[in-house]
Amino acid sequence: MTPYEYLKETAGKRMDELFKFLQFPSVSAKSEHKKDMLDCAAWLTDHLKAIGLTARIYPTGGHPVVYAEYTADKKAPTVLYYGHYDVQPPEPLELWKSDPFKPVIRKGNIFARGGTDDKGQVFAHVKGVEAVLKAAGTLPVNVKFLIEGEEEVSSVSLPKFIRKNKKMLAADIVVVSDTAQYSSTLPAVTYGLRGVVAAEVMVSGPNRDVHSGSYGGAITNPIHALCAMVGQLHDKNGKVAVPGFYSRVKPVTKWERKQFKRLPFNQEAYRKSLGVPALAGEKGYSTIERTWSRPALDVNGITGGYQGEGGKTIIPSWASCKITMRLVPDMDPTDVSNKLERYLKKIAPKSVTLKIKKHGGAPGVVVPMDGPWLDAAGRAIKVGFGKNPLFIKEGGSIPIVSDFKTILGLDTLLIGFGLHEGNAHSPNESFRVVDFENGCRTAAALLFELAKVKA
Ligand code: BES
Ligand code: MN
Ligand code: MN
């Protein structure tokens, strides 16, 4: 029996297992889900053991890491798979057509939080390994799985874990499926990710909410102050106005510009799919350049004052917002967040108190675009999806990828099976059944293709 025949025969069982994995509400951001995180990690560990790997849970300062391995032949290459079992909060729940943690298939799509980001994708590799193990009795390469529970909260504990377990994690190449294909008909290999760094801004006014009749006109309203500051984060050309923000940003190369132009991209369909009246961004750049090769700054949320039913005549005591900046290679997360802090302090009115909480971040990465590992990935995708992959970049971030290079000295193959229409982080997240199946087949093929690479 070939691994592909095995995958075909076990398709039903495999979907049941994926559904089990998807049923854990493993929301890393919320402490109320701590137990669900543990249960999910335990289930995954048991599953990895059941398919024939040595697996265990490693506690960290935060949510645990699941680690598994199979040593086939000391002389063969070793592949380190990385993925995450944590998911984004599912809210707003009322916009989901079905329960985010009760997976269902509708029109060929698996609907569940984590379907595409990242449970469905990492599970494809688990099942690809299982298929080859079952069909051949062994693997053509050695495999290690590192599946964490904190990716969606910026991988807070993982760098330390990697530094502490360098030997255990030693490998020849890292494989990550946590990105997207270029489109529903064009699979892709991703060669670049943006980095990310986050900050929270708190603007305080009076020491309590006060009557807006008695005090209106006498003090600065913190919401006004915050909004005015937010309004100064970009200039009229769509550039980020933080001084020095672009100081380390390299221009988009001629080569990249040409490559991006070659990709099939329908600006109007893109606009329509988002339901916006027009696209907008940094002047002088295309949409693809803006999201793949230029940095960005966004306010993710803003709060303050009275939002309940009816009216309440107050000047609120405070207003706050959360900001993330997307970084391209060479931008340093700490440097950039220091620059943001300096700028906000400069533009804040003297009549309010400003507090800024800076969170850690991760730099952008570019991984090699050629070489034997990449060729192997391309051939595996051809087997799994029936098409050669495009080479693309991604505007999102996978924080730990830069650490694989700096701590472990390893390059990463980013082979995404998802789609942007899969609604990662949004209501009604989904993963196409065909992409899951093609992903499993790609994963099986990848083992043989990587085995051919002479390290
Ligand atoms: N899988 C995504 C990265 C990604 C985003 C790939 C968009 C393809 C398209 C990952 O799980 C993610 O969401 N990362 C976060 C990191 C953040 C929480 C530090 C991100 O990019 O916002
Ligand atoms: Mn992800
Ligand atoms: Mn995500």
XYZ file of C-alpha atoms and ligand atoms in Angstrom:
479
model
C 0.000 0.000 0.000
C 1.257 3.488 -0.831
C 0.879 6.390 1.611
C -1.592 7.954 -0.841
C -3.746 4.822 -0.825
C -3.586 4.831 2.960
C -4.727 8.463 3.004
C -7.583 7.646 0.666
C -8.754 4.710 2.743
C -8.597 6.579 6.044
C -10.152 9.881 4.911
C -13.277 9.504 7.056
C -11.424 8.572 10.201
C -8.932 11.387 9.625
C -11.723 13.957 9.393
C -13.233 12.647 12.647
C -9.845 13.098 14.304
C -9.416 16.613 12.944
C -12.881 17.425 14.282
C -11.808 16.223 17.750
C -8.749 18.482 17.586
C -10.918 21.426 16.516
C -13.387 20.954 19.356
C -11.018 22.202 22.051
C -11.579 25.925 22.623
C -7.832 26.461 22.853
C -7.898 30.251 23.024
C -4.459 31.239 24.284
C -5.328 34.892 24.938
C -7.912 34.136 27.617
C -7.047 32.762 31.041
C -10.492 31.123 31.324
C -9.290 28.664 28.653
C -6.178 27.517 30.506
C -7.696 24.091 31.143
C -8.855 23.772 27.518
C -5.286 24.518 26.428
C -3.990 21.701 28.631
C -6.677 19.301 27.401
C -5.917 20.138 23.780
C -2.172 19.663 24.296
C -2.817 16.339 26.035
C -5.076 15.120 23.227
C -2.519 16.091 20.609
C 0.293 14.386 22.523
C -1.745 11.203 22.816
C -2.524 11.344 19.124
C 1.140 11.714 18.188
C 1.930 8.717 20.398
C -0.881 6.704 18.832
C 0.576 7.146 15.332
C 3.948 5.863 16.512
C 5.948 8.915 17.601
C 7.590 9.563 20.951
C 5.692 12.522 22.342
C 5.419 14.573 25.493
C 4.152 17.844 26.880
C 6.645 20.418 28.067
C 5.376 22.992 30.537
C 6.534 26.562 29.923
C 5.921 29.800 31.792
C 2.725 30.020 29.714
C 0.830 27.404 27.733
C 2.622 24.085 27.209
C 4.581 22.976 24.183
C 3.833 19.634 22.537
C 6.942 17.884 21.250
C 7.205 14.615 19.339
C 9.842 12.840 17.327
C 10.661 9.780 15.296
C 14.204 8.775 14.534
C 14.381 6.656 11.404
C 18.014 6.797 10.438
C 20.707 8.927 12.051
C 22.259 9.569 8.620
C 19.036 10.870 7.049
C 18.033 14.563 7.182
C 15.985 15.726 10.152
C 12.863 17.793 9.599
C 11.521 20.049 12.341
C 7.813 20.784 11.912
C 6.441 23.818 13.666
C 2.777 24.694 14.163
C 0.406 25.959 16.830
C -2.596 24.449 18.576
C -3.782 27.736 20.056
C -6.416 29.777 18.262
C -7.669 33.357 18.212
C -10.731 34.279 20.291
C -13.865 33.413 18.267
C -15.806 36.604 19.102
C -18.100 38.102 17.839
C -20.025 34.855 18.288
C -23.295 36.121 16.819
C -21.660 36.349 13.386
C -20.840 32.624 13.254
C -23.235 30.461 11.243
C -22.295 27.504 13.447
C -20.539 27.040 16.787
C -16.796 27.847 16.334
C -15.884 24.777 18.388
C -18.387 22.357 16.828
C -16.830 21.759 13.419
C -19.147 21.121 10.482
C -18.629 20.692 6.748
C -20.718 22.905 4.497
C -20.131 23.020 0.728
C -16.737 21.393 0.957
C -15.472 23.645 3.746
C -14.693 22.706 7.316
C -16.026 25.495 9.512
C -14.344 25.889 12.928
C -12.026 28.252 14.762
C -8.545 26.906 14.091
C -9.680 25.108 10.930
C -7.047 26.823 8.846
C -5.074 28.691 11.557
C -3.436 26.434 12.420
C -4.890 23.139 13.615
C -6.031 21.928 10.199
C -2.705 22.766 8.592
C -0.396 21.319 11.233
C -2.599 18.223 11.403
C -2.032 17.644 7.676
C 1.659 17.070 8.451
C 0.838 14.777 11.355
C -1.344 12.720 9.029
C 1.202 12.782 6.200
C 3.799 11.347 8.576
C 1.304 8.761 9.805
C 0.517 7.701 6.224
C 4.155 7.119 5.344
C 4.819 5.324 8.632
C 1.823 3.040 8.112
C 2.609 2.361 4.465
C 6.374 1.894 4.723
C 6.850 0.906 8.362
C 9.392 3.702 8.754
C 10.175 7.216 7.485
C 12.727 8.328 4.884
C 13.761 11.223 7.187
C 13.836 11.868 10.921
C 10.984 14.054 12.115
C 10.440 16.369 15.072
C 7.184 18.172 15.823
C 7.174 21.379 17.846
C 3.573 22.472 18.304
C 3.105 25.413 20.609
C 0.160 26.999 22.400
C 1.143 30.667 22.319
C 1.601 31.679 18.684
C -1.479 33.877 18.757
C -0.097 35.722 21.769
C 3.262 36.360 20.148
C 5.033 33.122 21.195
C 5.976 34.567 24.574
C 7.566 31.444 26.047
C 8.901 29.727 22.952
C 12.240 31.506 22.335
C 13.391 30.507 25.821
C 12.209 26.938 25.249
C 14.160 26.744 22.011
C 17.294 28.188 23.592
C 17.038 25.626 26.388
C 16.406 22.679 24.070
C 18.749 23.387 21.180
C 20.045 19.854 21.096
C 16.635 18.229 21.150
C 15.494 20.518 18.332
C 18.574 20.130 16.158
C 17.496 19.612 12.546
C 18.363 20.349 8.930
C 15.284 22.279 7.911
C 12.073 23.656 9.447
C 8.696 23.101 7.798
C 5.744 25.342 8.662
C 2.244 25.235 7.226
C 0.623 28.294 8.760
C 0.244 30.572 5.748
C -2.001 30.633 2.688
C -1.944 29.557 -0.926
C -1.919 32.424 -3.415
C -5.498 31.663 -4.439
C -8.012 28.833 -4.496
C -6.383 27.469 -7.670
C -2.737 28.467 -7.140
C -0.686 26.806 -4.405
C 2.368 28.687 -3.161
C 5.580 28.670 -1.231
C 5.987 31.758 0.949
C 9.467 33.302 1.109
C 8.822 36.304 3.333
C 6.738 37.256 6.355
C 6.286 40.615 8.003
C 7.235 40.978 11.635
C 5.017 42.520 14.255
C 5.264 44.614 17.398
C 2.416 45.704 19.667
C 1.744 48.554 22.071
C -1.137 49.777 24.226
C -1.834 53.441 24.740
C -3.738 54.765 27.763
C -4.806 58.390 27.918
C -6.130 59.509 31.303
C -8.048 62.666 32.088
C -10.041 63.444 35.264
C -9.672 61.007 38.180
C -13.287 59.834 37.595
C -15.965 60.206 34.934
C -17.361 63.713 35.485
C -20.543 65.565 34.487
C -20.057 66.920 30.979
C -22.315 69.837 31.795
C -20.436 70.926 34.903
C -16.966 70.326 33.473
C -17.447 70.384 29.681
C -15.113 73.007 28.240
C -12.759 73.084 31.229
C -10.602 69.976 30.711
C -9.331 67.840 27.869
C -11.543 64.900 27.032
C -9.232 61.832 26.890
C -11.180 60.390 23.957
C -10.596 63.560 21.958
C -6.927 63.539 22.869
C -6.497 59.886 21.899
C -8.379 60.273 18.627
C -6.314 63.328 17.706
C -3.163 61.332 18.397
C -4.400 58.373 16.352
C -5.177 60.848 13.578
C -1.526 61.830 13.494
C -0.165 58.304 13.062
C -0.340 58.549 9.246
C 0.331 61.460 6.917
C -1.747 62.469 3.911
C 0.234 60.130 1.661
C -0.623 57.117 3.775
C 2.873 56.920 5.244
C 3.347 56.170 8.916
C 4.156 59.544 10.525
C 6.286 58.209 13.378
C 9.699 59.861 12.912
C 12.341 57.360 11.832
C 9.786 54.632 11.172
C 11.206 53.952 7.709
C 14.866 54.533 8.533
C 15.831 50.871 8.148
C 13.346 49.983 5.435
C 14.954 48.947 2.174
C 13.213 49.996 -1.038
C 11.160 47.396 -2.884
C 13.599 45.909 -5.370
C 13.055 46.120 -9.118
C 13.090 42.348 -9.206
C 10.315 42.065 -6.613
C 8.232 44.742 -8.243
C 8.419 42.779 -11.479
C 7.609 39.467 -9.792
C 4.603 40.929 -7.978
C 3.282 42.482 -11.191
C 3.343 39.068 -12.815
C 0.988 37.577 -10.251
C -2.643 37.424 -11.222
C -4.206 40.112 -9.038
C -7.620 41.610 -9.568
C -7.739 44.869 -7.653
C -11.477 45.238 -8.133
C -12.278 41.704 -6.962
C -10.035 42.289 -3.950
C -11.855 45.542 -3.149
C -15.240 43.874 -3.545
C -14.301 40.908 -1.387
C -13.611 43.354 1.438
C -16.749 45.407 0.898
C -14.853 48.721 0.937
C -15.677 51.648 -1.381
C -11.987 52.062 -2.273
C -8.589 50.678 -1.380
C -6.092 52.938 0.376
C -2.507 52.917 1.590
C 0.976 54.222 1.164
C 1.250 56.335 -1.971
C 3.450 54.957 -4.719
C 2.961 51.274 -3.907
C 0.666 48.558 -5.210
C -1.616 46.603 -2.884
C 0.698 43.590 -2.978
C 3.732 45.767 -2.229
C 1.876 47.484 0.607
C 1.000 44.226 2.312
C 4.115 42.152 1.568
C 7.092 44.461 1.364
C 6.180 47.683 3.178
C 5.638 48.178 6.905
C 2.276 49.282 8.313
C 0.680 50.572 11.485
C -2.857 49.790 12.631
C -5.048 50.504 15.617
C -6.622 47.169 16.531
C -9.111 48.429 19.086
C -10.141 51.591 20.902
C -12.131 51.991 24.086
C -13.368 54.702 26.358
C -16.428 56.374 27.791
C -20.019 55.280 27.824
C -21.182 52.734 25.258
C -24.306 51.363 26.935
C -27.936 51.938 26.053
C -29.196 55.474 25.872
C -27.039 58.450 26.743
C -24.781 59.408 29.621
C -23.498 62.967 29.834
C -19.954 62.526 31.012
C -16.405 63.377 30.212
C -14.777 59.979 30.545
C -11.867 59.437 32.855
C -9.817 57.609 30.257
C -9.492 56.267 26.694
C -7.197 53.576 25.383
C -6.203 51.794 22.227
C -4.140 48.856 21.025
C -1.696 49.285 18.182
C 0.300 46.826 16.080
C 2.983 47.632 13.583
C 3.927 45.237 10.789
C 7.624 45.207 10.106
C 9.770 44.315 7.131
C 13.256 42.796 7.499
C 15.923 45.026 9.077
C 13.368 46.901 11.185
C 14.002 46.184 14.846
C 10.825 45.675 16.917
C 12.243 47.365 20.034
C 13.622 50.297 18.073
C 10.315 50.827 16.291
C 8.223 50.677 19.451
C 10.593 53.144 21.164
C 10.100 55.511 18.241
C 6.323 55.174 18.512
C 6.495 55.895 22.241
C 8.624 59.003 21.712
C 6.273 60.309 19.046
C 3.122 59.717 21.086
C 4.677 61.483 24.067
C 5.511 64.409 21.829
C 2.047 64.790 20.323
C -0.003 64.122 23.486
C -1.643 67.264 24.904
C -0.045 68.368 28.170
C -3.528 68.337 29.748
C -3.774 64.516 29.850
C -1.651 61.727 31.314
C -0.197 59.254 28.847
C 0.857 55.685 29.612
C 2.277 53.355 26.998
C 2.688 49.631 27.449
C 5.134 48.148 24.984
C 4.880 44.466 24.173
C 7.558 42.265 22.665
C 7.619 41.659 18.969
C 9.266 39.729 16.197
C 11.186 40.904 13.158
C 10.156 40.232 9.588
C 11.842 37.380 7.781
C 12.899 36.449 4.306
C 13.802 32.826 3.755
C 15.822 31.526 0.805
C 13.959 31.502 -2.495
C 15.980 28.758 -4.045
C 18.127 25.800 -3.116
C 17.492 22.082 -2.757
C 15.050 22.329 0.172
C 12.818 24.701 -1.706
C 12.960 22.555 -4.819
C 11.907 19.594 -2.705
C 8.949 21.564 -1.320
C 7.951 22.547 -4.856
C 7.962 18.928 -5.991
C 5.902 17.844 -2.976
C 3.300 20.532 -3.675
C 3.149 19.336 -7.271
C 2.344 15.834 -6.003
C -0.224 17.078 -3.463
C -1.960 19.838 -5.420
C -1.169 18.847 -9.010
C 0.423 22.239 -9.720
C 3.761 23.915 -9.283
C 3.706 26.535 -6.524
C 4.067 30.285 -6.984
C 6.602 32.118 -4.828
C 4.898 34.706 -2.700
C 5.254 36.716 0.492
C 2.785 37.195 3.290
C 1.821 40.280 5.279
C 1.072 38.319 8.459
C 3.598 37.164 11.009
C 4.838 33.938 12.554
C 7.010 35.300 15.351
C 9.205 32.269 15.966
C 10.455 31.875 12.390
C 13.229 34.452 12.866
C 14.333 32.587 16.024
C 14.698 29.353 14.093
C 17.388 31.113 12.099
C 19.083 33.075 14.891
C 18.917 30.413 17.637
C 18.954 27.141 15.712
C 20.612 28.339 12.492
C 17.774 26.857 10.445
C 15.933 28.006 7.350
C 12.191 27.534 7.186
C 9.993 26.259 4.366
C 6.657 28.066 4.562
C 4.156 25.973 2.669
C 0.634 27.153 3.372
C -2.411 25.062 2.563
C -4.957 27.674 3.686
C -6.679 30.473 1.801
C -7.179 34.120 2.716
C -10.893 33.519 2.146
C -10.618 30.977 4.976
C -11.331 33.824 7.418
C -8.456 33.274 9.848
C -9.052 35.435 12.964
C -12.560 36.288 11.639
C -16.002 34.774 12.165
C -16.721 31.596 10.146
C -13.112 30.486 9.811
C -12.886 27.611 7.366
C -10.529 25.181 5.683
C -11.432 23.529 2.393
C -11.669 19.738 2.583
C -9.659 19.516 -0.670
C -6.916 21.702 0.767
C -6.744 19.518 3.866
C -6.554 16.396 1.696
C -4.044 17.895 -0.749
C -2.099 19.144 2.267
C -1.927 15.617 3.717
C -0.696 14.291 0.368
C 1.845 17.099 0.068
C 3.018 16.303 3.588
C 3.523 12.634 2.703
C 5.341 13.495 -0.539
C 7.491 16.060 1.258
C 9.055 13.350 3.421
C 10.375 11.547 0.331
C 11.434 14.742 -1.405
C 13.306 16.066 1.628
C 15.033 12.688 1.991
C 16.608 13.251 -1.429
C 18.287 16.474 -0.319
C 21.921 15.919 0.513
C 22.553 18.195 3.447
N -0.963 31.965 10.732
C -0.854 33.338 11.100
C 0.151 34.090 10.221
C -0.511 34.444 8.916
C -1.355 35.523 8.870
C -0.343 33.659 7.811
C -2.029 35.819 7.714
C -1.033 33.940 6.639
C -1.873 35.008 6.602
C -0.462 33.423 12.552
O -1.190 32.518 13.336
C -0.809 34.776 13.092
O -1.965 35.123 13.086
N 0.167 35.494 13.606
C -0.082 36.677 14.340
C 1.073 36.916 15.258
C 0.795 37.938 16.339
C -0.337 37.525 17.230
C 2.038 38.154 17.154
C -0.291 37.832 13.389
O 0.283 37.879 12.288
O -1.084 38.723 13.742
Mn -1.218 30.666 12.514
Mn -3.233 33.423 13.590
